Amino acid sequence: MDDLDAVEPAGKIWDHWIVWNIPPEQQPIPEGWDPETAGARAGTNDFGERGYGGPSPSDREHTYRFRLFALETELGTDLDTEATAADLESAMDGHVLATATIEGTRGRIQPDRDPDPTRRSAPARRTRVRALPAAAVRARSPTERRESRARLRPRGGRARVRRRSDGVG
């Protein structure tokens, strides 16, 4: 999970959670889920920690992106717990069969209204995503991926599809 709106305050897209080798039968991922006990691996987020660092925007509303990659292979042991998002993306290069992306927003945390402004909480609005059966996962063209993302709309929330300027994704 990353924060697309952290570029202005942090100077980069901020990585909150980096996990790989999630078993396909792990559906859904419950609150408090531990990747290591499930057979997955967790890398180091931009807080310098392993694990999930929830959203806590203090300047304005931020958009958070969850990306899921279906790979043709399990990633090897060359990625350790110090692996960053860049390390993971490099290791996945050439192995991606399909991707799924969902974005959500979290409003600015106001210390005078929040009982514990230091906490890293879950997003205010939650969206349930159903996993596709393995037979439904297939490689798709960039156009097909854009069209399917445009059709996604979370219940009770709003969805935004960000278009890259190069026309991909």
PDB file of C-alpha atoms in Angstrom, residues 1-3 15-17 52-58 62-65 104-109 117-124:
ATOM      1  CA  MET A   1       0.000   0.000   0.000  1.00  0.00           C
ATOM      2  CA  ASP A   2       1.346   3.402  -0.860  1.00  0.00           C
ATOM      3  CA  ASP A   3       0.361   7.047  -0.437  1.00  0.00           C
ATOM      4  CA  ASP A  15       5.196   3.060   1.004  1.00  0.00           C
ATOM      5  CA  HIS A  16       3.045   1.942   3.956  1.00  0.00           C
ATOM      6  CA  TRP A  17       3.010  -1.836   3.414  1.00  0.00           C
ATOM      7  CA  TYR A  52       1.626  -2.257   8.018  1.00  0.00           C
ATOM      8  CA  GLY A  53       1.863   1.468   8.721  1.00  0.00           C
ATOM      9  CA  GLY A  54      -1.655   2.845   8.445  1.00  0.00           C
ATOM     10  CA  PRO A  55      -2.633   6.185   6.962  1.00  0.00           C
ATOM     11  CA  SER A  56      -2.283   9.317   9.074  1.00  0.00           C
ATOM     12  CA  PRO A  57      -2.347  12.382   6.814  1.00  0.00           C
ATOM     13  CA  SER A  58      -1.940  15.628   8.710  1.00  0.00           C
ATOM     14  CA  HIS A  62      -4.600  11.565   0.827  1.00  0.00           C
ATOM     15  CA  THR A  63      -5.193   8.799  -1.701  1.00  0.00           C
ATOM     16  CA  TYR A  64      -3.917   5.346  -0.773  1.00  0.00           C
ATOM     17  CA  ARG A  65      -3.348   2.632  -3.354  1.00  0.00           C
ATOM     18  CA  GLY A 104      -9.185   4.843  -1.184  1.00  0.00           C
ATOM     19  CA  THR A 105      -8.978   8.204   0.530  1.00  0.00           C
ATOM     20  CA  ARG A 106      -8.397   9.236   4.124  1.00  0.00           C
ATOM     21  CA  GLY A 107      -9.138  12.738   5.316  1.00  0.00           C
ATOM     22  CA  ARG A 108      -6.759  14.900   7.291  1.00  0.00           C
ATOM     23  CA  ILE A 109      -6.298  13.803  10.890  1.00  0.00           C
ATOM     24  CA  PRO A 117      -3.495  11.466  16.889  1.00  0.00           C
ATOM     25  CA  THR A 118      -0.358   9.302  17.024  1.00  0.00           C
ATOM     26  CA  ARG A 119      -2.142   6.101  16.040  1.00  0.00           C
ATOM     27  CA  ARG A 120      -1.923   4.629  12.606  1.00  0.00           C
ATOM     28  CA  SER A 121      -5.487   3.681  11.910  1.00  0.00           C
ATOM     29  CA  ALA A 122      -7.283   1.839   9.155  1.00  0.00           C
ATOM     30  CA  PRO A 123      -8.881   4.005   6.465  1.00  0.00           C
ATOM     31  CA  ALA A 124     -12.126   5.665   7.479  1.00  0.00           C
TER      32      ALA A 124
END
